[in-house]
Structures are given as C-alpha cells and as structure tokens.
Coordinates of C-alpha atoms and ligand atoms in Angstrom, one line a residue:
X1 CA 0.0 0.0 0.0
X2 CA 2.9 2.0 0.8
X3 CA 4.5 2.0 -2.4
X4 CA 1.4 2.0 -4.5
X5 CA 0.9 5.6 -2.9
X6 CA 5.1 6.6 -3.0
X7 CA 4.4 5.2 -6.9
X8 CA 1.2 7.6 -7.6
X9 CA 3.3 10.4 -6.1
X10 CA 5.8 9.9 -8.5
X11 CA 3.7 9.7 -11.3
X12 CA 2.1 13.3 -10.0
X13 CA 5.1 14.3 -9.8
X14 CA 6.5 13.6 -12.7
X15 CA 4.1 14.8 -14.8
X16 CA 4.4 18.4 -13.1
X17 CA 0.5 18.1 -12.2
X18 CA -0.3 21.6 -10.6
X19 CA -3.3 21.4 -7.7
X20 CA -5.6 22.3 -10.5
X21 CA -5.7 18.6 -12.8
X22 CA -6.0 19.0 -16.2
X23 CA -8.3 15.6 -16.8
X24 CA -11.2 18.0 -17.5
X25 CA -11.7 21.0 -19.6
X26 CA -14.3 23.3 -18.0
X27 CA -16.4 25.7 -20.1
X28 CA -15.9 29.1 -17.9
X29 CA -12.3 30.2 -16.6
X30 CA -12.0 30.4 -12.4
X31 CA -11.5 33.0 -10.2
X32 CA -8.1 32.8 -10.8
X33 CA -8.2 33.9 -14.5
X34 CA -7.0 37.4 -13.5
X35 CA -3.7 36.3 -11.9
X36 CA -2.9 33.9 -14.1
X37 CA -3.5 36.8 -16.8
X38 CA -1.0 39.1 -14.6
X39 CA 1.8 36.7 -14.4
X40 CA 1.6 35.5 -18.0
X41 CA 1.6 39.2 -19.6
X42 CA 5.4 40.1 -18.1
X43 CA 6.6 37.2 -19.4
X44 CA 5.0 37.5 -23.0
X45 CA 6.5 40.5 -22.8
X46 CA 9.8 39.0 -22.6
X47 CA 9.6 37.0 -26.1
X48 CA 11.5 38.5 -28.6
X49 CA 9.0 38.8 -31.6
X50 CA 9.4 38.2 -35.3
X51 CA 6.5 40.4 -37.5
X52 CA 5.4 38.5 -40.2
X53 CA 4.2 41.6 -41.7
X54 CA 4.6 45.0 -41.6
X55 CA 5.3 48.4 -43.7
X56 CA 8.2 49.8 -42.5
X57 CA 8.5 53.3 -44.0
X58 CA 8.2 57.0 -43.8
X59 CA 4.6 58.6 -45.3
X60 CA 6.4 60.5 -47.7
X61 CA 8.0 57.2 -49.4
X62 CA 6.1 56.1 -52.2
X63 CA 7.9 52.6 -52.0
X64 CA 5.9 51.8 -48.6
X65 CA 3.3 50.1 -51.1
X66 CA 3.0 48.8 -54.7
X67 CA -0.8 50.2 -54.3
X68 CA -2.4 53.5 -52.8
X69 CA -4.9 53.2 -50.5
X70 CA -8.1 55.2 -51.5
X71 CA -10.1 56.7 -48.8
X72 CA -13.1 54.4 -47.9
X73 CA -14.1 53.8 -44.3
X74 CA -12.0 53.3 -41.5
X75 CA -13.1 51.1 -38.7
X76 CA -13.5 52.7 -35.7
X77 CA -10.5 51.5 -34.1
X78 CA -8.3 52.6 -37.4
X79 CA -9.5 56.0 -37.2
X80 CA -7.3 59.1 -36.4
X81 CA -9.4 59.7 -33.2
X82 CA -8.3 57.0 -31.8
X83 CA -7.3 57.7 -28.6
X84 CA -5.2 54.9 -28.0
X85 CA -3.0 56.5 -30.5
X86 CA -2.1 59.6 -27.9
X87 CA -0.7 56.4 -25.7
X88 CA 1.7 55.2 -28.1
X89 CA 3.3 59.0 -28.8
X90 CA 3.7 59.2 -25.1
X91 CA 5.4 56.0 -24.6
X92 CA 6.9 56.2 -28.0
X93 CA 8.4 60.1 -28.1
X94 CA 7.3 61.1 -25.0
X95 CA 4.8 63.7 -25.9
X96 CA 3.9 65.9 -23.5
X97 CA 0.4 66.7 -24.9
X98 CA -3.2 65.2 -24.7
X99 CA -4.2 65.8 -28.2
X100 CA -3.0 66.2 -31.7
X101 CA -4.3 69.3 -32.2
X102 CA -2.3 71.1 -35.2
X103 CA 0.0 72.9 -32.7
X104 CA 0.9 69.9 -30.8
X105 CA 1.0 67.6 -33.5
X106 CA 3.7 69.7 -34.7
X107 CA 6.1 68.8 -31.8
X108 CA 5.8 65.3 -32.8
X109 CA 6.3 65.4 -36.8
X110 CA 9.6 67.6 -35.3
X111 CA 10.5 65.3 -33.1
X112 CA 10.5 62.8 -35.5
X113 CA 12.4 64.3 -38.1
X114 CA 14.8 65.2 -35.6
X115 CA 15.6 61.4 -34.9
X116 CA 15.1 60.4 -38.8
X117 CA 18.4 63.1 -39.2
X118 CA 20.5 62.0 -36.4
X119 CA 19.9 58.3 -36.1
X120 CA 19.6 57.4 -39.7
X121 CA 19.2 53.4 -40.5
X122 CA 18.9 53.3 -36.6
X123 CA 15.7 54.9 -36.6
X124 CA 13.5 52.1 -37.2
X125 CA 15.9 49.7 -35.4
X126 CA 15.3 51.7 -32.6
X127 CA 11.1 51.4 -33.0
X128 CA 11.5 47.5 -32.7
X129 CA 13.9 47.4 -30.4
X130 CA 11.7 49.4 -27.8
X131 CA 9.2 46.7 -28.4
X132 CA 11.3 43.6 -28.4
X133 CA 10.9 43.1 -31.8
X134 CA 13.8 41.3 -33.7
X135 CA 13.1 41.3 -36.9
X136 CA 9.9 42.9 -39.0
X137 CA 9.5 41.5 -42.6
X138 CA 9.2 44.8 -44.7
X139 CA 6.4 44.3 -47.1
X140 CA 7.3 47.3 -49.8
X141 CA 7.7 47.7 -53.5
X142 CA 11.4 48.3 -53.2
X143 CA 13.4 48.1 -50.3
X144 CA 14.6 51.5 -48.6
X145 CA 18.2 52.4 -47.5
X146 CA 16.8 53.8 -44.7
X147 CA 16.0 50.3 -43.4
X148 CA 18.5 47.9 -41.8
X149 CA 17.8 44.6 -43.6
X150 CA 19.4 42.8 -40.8
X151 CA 16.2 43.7 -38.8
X152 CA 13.7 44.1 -42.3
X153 CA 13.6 41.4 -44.3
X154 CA 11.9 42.3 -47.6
X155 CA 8.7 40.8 -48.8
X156 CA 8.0 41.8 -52.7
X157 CA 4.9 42.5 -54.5
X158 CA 4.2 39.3 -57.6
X159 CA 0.7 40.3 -58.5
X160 CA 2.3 43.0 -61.4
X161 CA 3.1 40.1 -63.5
X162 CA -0.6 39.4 -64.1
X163 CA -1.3 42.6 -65.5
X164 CA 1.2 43.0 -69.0
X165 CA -1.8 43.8 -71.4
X166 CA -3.8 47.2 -71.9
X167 CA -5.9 47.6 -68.7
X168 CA -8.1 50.4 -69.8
X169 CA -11.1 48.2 -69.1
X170 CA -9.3 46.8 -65.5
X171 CA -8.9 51.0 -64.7
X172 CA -12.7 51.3 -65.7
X173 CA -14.1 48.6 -63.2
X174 CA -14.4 51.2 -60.5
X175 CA -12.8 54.7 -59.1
X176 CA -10.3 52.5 -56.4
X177 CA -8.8 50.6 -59.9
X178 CA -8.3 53.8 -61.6
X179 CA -5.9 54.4 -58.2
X180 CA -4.1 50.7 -58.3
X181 CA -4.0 49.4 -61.6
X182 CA -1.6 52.1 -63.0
X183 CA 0.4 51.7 -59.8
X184 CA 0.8 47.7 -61.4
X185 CA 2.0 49.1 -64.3
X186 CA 4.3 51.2 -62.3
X187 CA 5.3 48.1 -60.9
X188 CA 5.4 45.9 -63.6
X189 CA 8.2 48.1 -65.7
X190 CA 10.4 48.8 -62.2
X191 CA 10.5 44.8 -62.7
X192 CA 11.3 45.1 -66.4
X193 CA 13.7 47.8 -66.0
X194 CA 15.6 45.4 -63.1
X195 CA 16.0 43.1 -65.4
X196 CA 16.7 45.0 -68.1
X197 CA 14.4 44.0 -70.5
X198 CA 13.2 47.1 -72.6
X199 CA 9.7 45.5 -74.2
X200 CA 8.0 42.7 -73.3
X201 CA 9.0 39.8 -74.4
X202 CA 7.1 38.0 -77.9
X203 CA 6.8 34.5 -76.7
X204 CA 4.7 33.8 -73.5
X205 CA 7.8 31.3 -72.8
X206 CA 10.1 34.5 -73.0
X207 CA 7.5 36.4 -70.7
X208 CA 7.4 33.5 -68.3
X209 CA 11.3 33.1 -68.1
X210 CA 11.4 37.0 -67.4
X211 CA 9.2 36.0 -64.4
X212 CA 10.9 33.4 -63.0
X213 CA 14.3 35.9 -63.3
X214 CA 12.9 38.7 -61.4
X215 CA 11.7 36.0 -58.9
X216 CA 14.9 34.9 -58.2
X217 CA 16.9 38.4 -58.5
X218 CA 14.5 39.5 -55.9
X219 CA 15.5 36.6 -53.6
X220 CA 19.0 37.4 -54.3
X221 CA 18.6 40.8 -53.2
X222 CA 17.5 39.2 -49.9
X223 CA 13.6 38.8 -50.6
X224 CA 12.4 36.2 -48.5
X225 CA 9.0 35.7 -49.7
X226 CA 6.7 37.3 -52.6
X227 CA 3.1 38.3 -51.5
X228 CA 0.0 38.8 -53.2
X229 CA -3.0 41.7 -52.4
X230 CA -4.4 40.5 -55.9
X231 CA -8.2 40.6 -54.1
X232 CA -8.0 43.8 -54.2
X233 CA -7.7 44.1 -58.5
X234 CA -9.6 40.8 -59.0
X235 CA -11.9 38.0 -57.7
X236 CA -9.5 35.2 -56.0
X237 CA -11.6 32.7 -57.4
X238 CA -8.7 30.9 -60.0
X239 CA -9.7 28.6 -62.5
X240 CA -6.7 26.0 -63.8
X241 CA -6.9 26.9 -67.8
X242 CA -4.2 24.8 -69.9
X243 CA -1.2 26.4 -71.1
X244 CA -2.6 26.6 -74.2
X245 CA -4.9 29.2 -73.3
X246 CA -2.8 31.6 -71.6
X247 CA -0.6 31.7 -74.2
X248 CA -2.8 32.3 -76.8
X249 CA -3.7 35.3 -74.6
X250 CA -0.4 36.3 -74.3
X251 CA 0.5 36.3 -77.8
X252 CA -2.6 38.3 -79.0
X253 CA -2.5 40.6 -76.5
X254 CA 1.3 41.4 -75.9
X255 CA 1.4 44.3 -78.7
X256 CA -2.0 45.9 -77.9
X257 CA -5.6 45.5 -78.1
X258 CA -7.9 45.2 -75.3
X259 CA -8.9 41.8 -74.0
X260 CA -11.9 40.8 -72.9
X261 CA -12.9 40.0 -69.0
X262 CA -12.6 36.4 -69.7
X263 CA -9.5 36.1 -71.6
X264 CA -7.8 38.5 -68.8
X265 CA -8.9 36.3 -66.3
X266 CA -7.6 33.0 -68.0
X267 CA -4.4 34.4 -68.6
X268 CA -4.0 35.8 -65.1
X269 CA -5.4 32.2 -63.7
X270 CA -2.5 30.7 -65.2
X271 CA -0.1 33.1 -64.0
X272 CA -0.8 32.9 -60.7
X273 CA -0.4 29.4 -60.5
X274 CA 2.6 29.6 -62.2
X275 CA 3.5 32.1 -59.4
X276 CA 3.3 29.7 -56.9
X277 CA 4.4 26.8 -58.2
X278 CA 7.6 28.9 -58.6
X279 CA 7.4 29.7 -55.0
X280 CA 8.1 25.9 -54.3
X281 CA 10.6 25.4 -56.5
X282 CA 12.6 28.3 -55.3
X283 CA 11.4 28.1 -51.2
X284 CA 9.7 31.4 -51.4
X285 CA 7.5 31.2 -49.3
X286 CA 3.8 33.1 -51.0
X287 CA 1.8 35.5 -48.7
X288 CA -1.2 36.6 -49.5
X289 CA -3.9 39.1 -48.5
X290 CA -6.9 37.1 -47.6
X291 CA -9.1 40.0 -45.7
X292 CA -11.4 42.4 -45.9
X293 CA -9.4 45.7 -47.9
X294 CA -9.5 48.9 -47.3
X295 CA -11.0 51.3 -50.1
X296 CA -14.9 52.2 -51.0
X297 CA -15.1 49.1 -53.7
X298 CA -13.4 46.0 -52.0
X299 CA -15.5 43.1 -52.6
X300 CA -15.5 40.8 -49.4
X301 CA -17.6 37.8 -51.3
X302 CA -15.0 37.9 -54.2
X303 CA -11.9 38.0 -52.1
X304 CA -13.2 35.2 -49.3
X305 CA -10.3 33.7 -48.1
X306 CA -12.5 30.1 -48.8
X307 CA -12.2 31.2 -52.7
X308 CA -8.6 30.2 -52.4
X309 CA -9.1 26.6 -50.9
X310 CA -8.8 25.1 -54.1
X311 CA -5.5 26.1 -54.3
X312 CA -4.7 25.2 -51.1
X313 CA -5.7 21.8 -50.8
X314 CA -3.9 21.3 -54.6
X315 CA -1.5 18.7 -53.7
X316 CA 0.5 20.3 -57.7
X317 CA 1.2 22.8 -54.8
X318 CA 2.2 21.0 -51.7
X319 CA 5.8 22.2 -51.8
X320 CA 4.7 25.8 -51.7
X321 CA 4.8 27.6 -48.4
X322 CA 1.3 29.3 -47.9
X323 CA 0.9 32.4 -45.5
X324 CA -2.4 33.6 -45.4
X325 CA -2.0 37.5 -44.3
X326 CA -4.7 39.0 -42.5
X327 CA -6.0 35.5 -41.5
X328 CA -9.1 35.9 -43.5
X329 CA -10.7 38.5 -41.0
X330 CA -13.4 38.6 -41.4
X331 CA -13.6 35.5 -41.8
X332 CA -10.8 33.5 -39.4
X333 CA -12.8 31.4 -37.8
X334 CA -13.3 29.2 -40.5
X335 CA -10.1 29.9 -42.4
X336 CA -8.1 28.3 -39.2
X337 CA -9.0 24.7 -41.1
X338 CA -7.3 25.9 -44.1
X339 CA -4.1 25.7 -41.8
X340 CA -4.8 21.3 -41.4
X341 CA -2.5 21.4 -44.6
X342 CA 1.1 21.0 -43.6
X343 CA 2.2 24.1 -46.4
X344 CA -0.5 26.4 -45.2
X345 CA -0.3 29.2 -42.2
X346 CA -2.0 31.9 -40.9
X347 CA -1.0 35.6 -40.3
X348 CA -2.8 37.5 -37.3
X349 CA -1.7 40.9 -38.5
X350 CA -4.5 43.9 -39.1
X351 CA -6.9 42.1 -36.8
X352 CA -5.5 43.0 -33.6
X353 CA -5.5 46.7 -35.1
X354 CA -8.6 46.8 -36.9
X355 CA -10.4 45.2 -33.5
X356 CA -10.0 45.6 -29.6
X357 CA -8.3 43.0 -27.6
X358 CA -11.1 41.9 -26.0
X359 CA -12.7 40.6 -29.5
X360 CA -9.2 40.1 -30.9
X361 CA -8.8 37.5 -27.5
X362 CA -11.5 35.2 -29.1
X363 CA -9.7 34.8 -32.3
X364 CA -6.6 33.8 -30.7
X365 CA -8.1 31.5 -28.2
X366 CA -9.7 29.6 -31.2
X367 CA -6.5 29.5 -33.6
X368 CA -4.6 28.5 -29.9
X369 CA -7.0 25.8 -29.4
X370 CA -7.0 24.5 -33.4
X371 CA -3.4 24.7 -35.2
X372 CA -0.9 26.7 -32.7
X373 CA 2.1 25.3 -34.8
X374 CA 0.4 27.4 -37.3
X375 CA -0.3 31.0 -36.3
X376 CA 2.4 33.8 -36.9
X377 CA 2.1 37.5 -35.2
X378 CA 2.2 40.1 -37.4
X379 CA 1.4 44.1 -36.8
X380 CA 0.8 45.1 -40.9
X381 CA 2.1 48.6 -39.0
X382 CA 2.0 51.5 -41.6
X383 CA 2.7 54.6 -42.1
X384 CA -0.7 56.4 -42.5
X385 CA 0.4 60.1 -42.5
X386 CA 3.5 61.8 -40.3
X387 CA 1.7 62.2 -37.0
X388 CA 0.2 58.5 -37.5
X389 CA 3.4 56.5 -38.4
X390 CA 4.2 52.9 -38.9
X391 CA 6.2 53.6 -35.5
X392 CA 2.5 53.9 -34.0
X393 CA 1.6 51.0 -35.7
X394 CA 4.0 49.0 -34.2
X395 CA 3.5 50.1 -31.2
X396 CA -0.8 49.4 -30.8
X397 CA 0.0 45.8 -33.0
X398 CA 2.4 44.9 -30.2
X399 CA 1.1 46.1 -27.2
X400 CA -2.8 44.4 -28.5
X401 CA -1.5 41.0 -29.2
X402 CA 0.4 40.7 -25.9
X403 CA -2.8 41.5 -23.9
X404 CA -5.3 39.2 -26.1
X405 CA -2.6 36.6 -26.0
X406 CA -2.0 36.7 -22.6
X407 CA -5.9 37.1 -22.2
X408 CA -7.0 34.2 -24.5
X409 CA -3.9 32.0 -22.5
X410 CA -4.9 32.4 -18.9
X411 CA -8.2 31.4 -19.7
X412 CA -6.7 28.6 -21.4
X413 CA -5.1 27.4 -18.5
X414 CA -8.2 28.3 -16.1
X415 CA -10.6 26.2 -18.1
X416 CA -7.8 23.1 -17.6
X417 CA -7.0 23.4 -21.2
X418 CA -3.2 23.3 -21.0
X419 CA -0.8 23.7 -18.4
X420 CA 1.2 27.1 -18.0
X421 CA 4.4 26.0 -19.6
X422 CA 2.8 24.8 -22.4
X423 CA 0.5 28.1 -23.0
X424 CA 4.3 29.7 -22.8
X425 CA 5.8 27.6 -25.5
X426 CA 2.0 28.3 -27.5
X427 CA 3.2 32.1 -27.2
X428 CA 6.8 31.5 -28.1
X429 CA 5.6 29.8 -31.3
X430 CA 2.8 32.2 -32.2
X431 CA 5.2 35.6 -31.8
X432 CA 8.6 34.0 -32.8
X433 CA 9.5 30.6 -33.7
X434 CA 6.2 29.4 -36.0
X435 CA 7.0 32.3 -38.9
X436 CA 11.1 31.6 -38.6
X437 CA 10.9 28.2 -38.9
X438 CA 9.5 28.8 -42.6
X439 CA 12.8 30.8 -43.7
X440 CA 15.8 29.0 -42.8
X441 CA 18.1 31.2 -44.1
X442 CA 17.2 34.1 -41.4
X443 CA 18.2 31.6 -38.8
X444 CA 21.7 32.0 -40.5
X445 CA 21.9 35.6 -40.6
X446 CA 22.1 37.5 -37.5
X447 CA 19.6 39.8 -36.2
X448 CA 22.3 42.3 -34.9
Ligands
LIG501 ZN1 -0.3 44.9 -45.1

C-alpha cells in the first residue's frame, strides 16, 4: 500500500500536475483567471517577436506600397481619433500633450524628423527594439536604405506580373482601380527595368522566363518571400486553364488591343499558379492578402479567403509555403482549417488593429486551441500620414496581441486546457519561432 501511494506520487510528480488537474476541460475560466492573466503578460512581454508583416516606411516614401490606398471607411478603431493613439506618442516620443491638435501635433512630426536626421538606419531599429521586436519582414515595393535589412527582411509585391496587357477596361471597373492598376503598371516596368528588358517579351515562354528571373533576383537581393494583395484588382476565385490558353492570350494581346474580362482572367489564372508553383521550386514562401481591404469598392464575397481553398488543398502545390495574411478576417474562424495542410499558415496581422483586444482574445483562443504550430504575429504597421506612423503601428499591434494573447492563455489554463508551460511555449511559437521556422536562411543571418 505504501509504495502503490510513494508510486502515484511519483507519477504526480513527474508529470508536473499543478493542484488544478488538467483531466477536465471546464467551459468558464475560475476565479483565478486574472492572476494567471497578470503573471503570464510580463513574461509575454519578454519574447523576442518576429513580424510576419509590416510596412516599415516613412509617409512620404512612395515605396511603402505597390498600391495606394483610396479613402473608404475606416473602422472605428483605425480612425485618427483614436485615442489609444495619444498612448503610443507618449510612450513612443514622450509627448507631452493630450491631443493632436495642429499645434501639438507639430512637436511630434519635429521630433520625428529630428531622430530620422540623427539616427539614420537606426531609426526604425530603434522602434523594434523598444518593443522587443527582432526582426519585421518589410512588405514594400522596393526596399529603402533607410532600413536595416538585418532587422527588415523584404517581402515583394508578384501580382504586377498578371497585368502585361492594356488595362483600360481593368482601370474602368471602379474609381479604387483607376488608383491601383496604373500603380501595377508602375510596378510591372520597375521589374522590367531590373531586369533589363526594354519590351515585353514575344513569346509567352520569354514572358514566363522573365518572371521566373525577377523571382529569383528578388531573392537574391534578400527577398524572402513574394506576397500577393491581388483581391483587391480581381476576384480570388482561379480557374486552372491549360497552357494553351494563356498563351494564346499572351501572344494576342502582348502588342495591344484590349482583351476581354474572360480572356484576362484566363491568362492571369495561369499566372498565378505559375507564381506559386515557382514559389516551391525556389522556397519562397507566397503571402497573401486574404481580408477584408481597405478602399470604398473591396468586394469581401470575391476576395473570401475560402475562394482560395482550391489552391490550397492542390496537392500540384504541396511544396509551396502558404501564408495567409490578414487571416481571413473577417472571416478566421473558418479559415483556421485551411491551416490542417502542412504548407499552409495563418497571419494575425491587421486584426488585432482593426479590433480591440477583447474581440481580438477570441480569435486567438480559437487559432490556440485548433493549429498553434500554425499561427504567426504580425502588426501590418503603416505609415498612414506623419503624426500617425508605422512607429505607432507598431506600437498598438504589439502592445494588442500581448494583452489578447495573454488574455485568450490564462483562460486557457483556467478552463484546464493546458498547463502554464505549455500556453508559454503556444506564445513562443505564435510571436517568434512558427513564422522563422519557414525561412531558414534568417536563422543564418544574424539579427544584430
Ligand atoms: Zn499589409
């Protein structure tokens, strides 16, 4: 009897079983939610974070983004009367005002000039390192030397590519095209001029090989994956047209004349796949935007992030990294099941701006509870205009997801989901090692 009890002990011991046993989930957290909550936060706080995606940049630099926002609605959080906003300039620059009226705003655009003069590429190393972030993957058009790409890995823009033909109907659609396509175009002969190529190329093989260059110059240049916000030019429903078809596209189209909606379409279809199945064959890992967009003629039912779950679940693209920016808000409760397939991850970033912790807590706690080896922290910081930077960004992205993880976790633990040490190494993974393990060759270079 003795050692049957000395032998349970052990076992209980062991197996590091607190007082509270973990044999039954509960459906409601205990009293002692709020102090588990207040010793998990400090020690979130602690993890050093990698941003899956951001937009590191000045307002004045028209390389932030291969597209221009136009204005549509804000959500209320995203607004400029945000007061939360006044928070991160305090703890940011230490401005000694309450509000941004004109006079008082103008400390802070001096202030920040000030440090963009005297600490040069330091000045956005010095934004992450306030909040523990080591590195921040820079999603711009080109990359900017005012950026340390020790800290900013670049992420470039592929949807260009799958505009080559006259888009005079694609600027026609609606006033928000007329703003992006010709920023495509833009796009599209930065590429062309890269890799020197004057015209386009006659044959669709010549156009495709031009692709598959800039693809891997980009890389080269230290690109570490190529992302896609092609929902907001185009449905994301893709139809698989043979070869065949796209090239016949191609070759009618490449010196002029104006296609038709369809045979756009089936040309683009093809690109894109061919897009990604580049992205396995070269380890470049493909974001793409899968949320509701800003601007007055987004279309939410075109762009679902459930349009894309053909693709997904293609095994012709198994060996294709898959980062799913955004995480499908509004629709990430359902797109956590895209993330069953091994290739296929989800980015939190926008959300935990575009909501408040407390809602921003729920979609954590189900992603947590679903696929945690397959959640990533990302801000999407930006620089909306001088007094609202991408430094403020940064700062409400970060400071959010540590209080909705730490929220979603200790309730977590007080329901007798998982113990404390594993709800640490579930935050470890979501803010830091989940997005590195997908690009090996950051693990080689050193942050600093
Ligand atoms: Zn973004």
């Amino acid at each position: 009897m003795g050692l049957r009890l000395s032998g349970f002990l052990g076992f209980v011991l062991l197996c590091g079983v607190p007082h509270r046993t973990l044999a039954q989930a509960r459906p409601l957290p205990g009293s002692d939610v709020q102090q588990i909550y207040q010793r998990l936060l400090p020690q979130i706080e602690k993890i050093p974070i990698f941003d899956h995606h951001s937009h590191a940049g000045f307002a004045d630099d028209p390389d932030v983004d291969a597209m221009a926002s136009p204005p549509g609605s804000a959500a209320l959080r995203s607004r400029a009367t945000n007061p939360e906003l006044l928070a991160a300039a305090k703890a940011l620059w230490g401005y000694p005002y309450d509000d941004f009226s004109p006079a008082h705003a103008k400390w802070l655009i001096q202030k920040k000039s000030e440090l963009r003069k005297t600490r040069g590429q330091q000045y956005f190393s010095d934004i992450l390192d306030q909040l523990n972030i080591e590195r921040a993957a820079a999603n711009r058009a080109l990359m900017a030397d005012y950026l340390d790409p020790r800290r900013f890995p670049w992420v470039f823009f592929a949807d260009a590519f799958m505009w080559p033909f006259d888009n005079q109907q694609e600027r026609l659609r609606n006033p928000d095209e007329e703003v992006y396509i010709p920023l495509q175009e833009k796009m599209l002969h930065r590429w062309m001029q890269q890799e020197g190529v004057s015209k386009l190329p006659a044959s669709f093989a010549g156009y495709l090989g031009f692709v598959s260059r800039t693809l891997e110059d980009n890389q080269k240049k230290g690109g570490i994956a190529m992302k896609f916000e092609v929902a907001y030019f185009r449905t994301t429903r893709f139809a698989d047209p043979p070869r065949e078809q796209a090239e016949a596209a191609y070759q009618h189209f490449v010196n002029g004349g104006l296609p038709s909606q369809q045979e756009y379409r089936t040309f683009q279809d093809y690109l894109f796949r061919y897009l990604i199945r580049e992205g396995g064959r070269l380890r470049l890992p493909v974001h793409i935007h899968s949320a509701v967009g800003t601007g007055d003629y987004f279309n939410l039912s075109e762009s679902n992030i459930m349009n894309l779950e053909n693709i997904l679940r293609d095994p012709r693209y198994s060996g294709t990294i898959f980062v799913m920016i955004h995480g499908g808000y509004p629709y990430e409760h359902e797109a956590i099941w895209l993330a069953a397939m091994k290739n296929v991850y989800l980015d939190s970033s926008l959300m935990e701006l575009w909501t408040y912790p407390s809602q921003f807590k729920h979609t954590l706690k189900q992603w947590l509870e679903t696929f945690p080896e397959k959640i990533t922290f990302g801000t999407d910081a930006f620089p909306y205009n001088e007094v609202l930077g991408a430094e403020e960004s940064y700062w409400l992205g970060v400071q959010s997801s540590h209080s909705a993880l730490a929220a979603a976790l200790a309730e977590m633990i007080s329901e007798g989901e998982v113990t404390e040490s594993k709800a640490l190494e579930m935050a470890h993974g979501y803010l830091h090692d989940n997005a590195m393990s997908l690009y090996p060759s950051l693990g080689q270079r050193k942050a600093d």
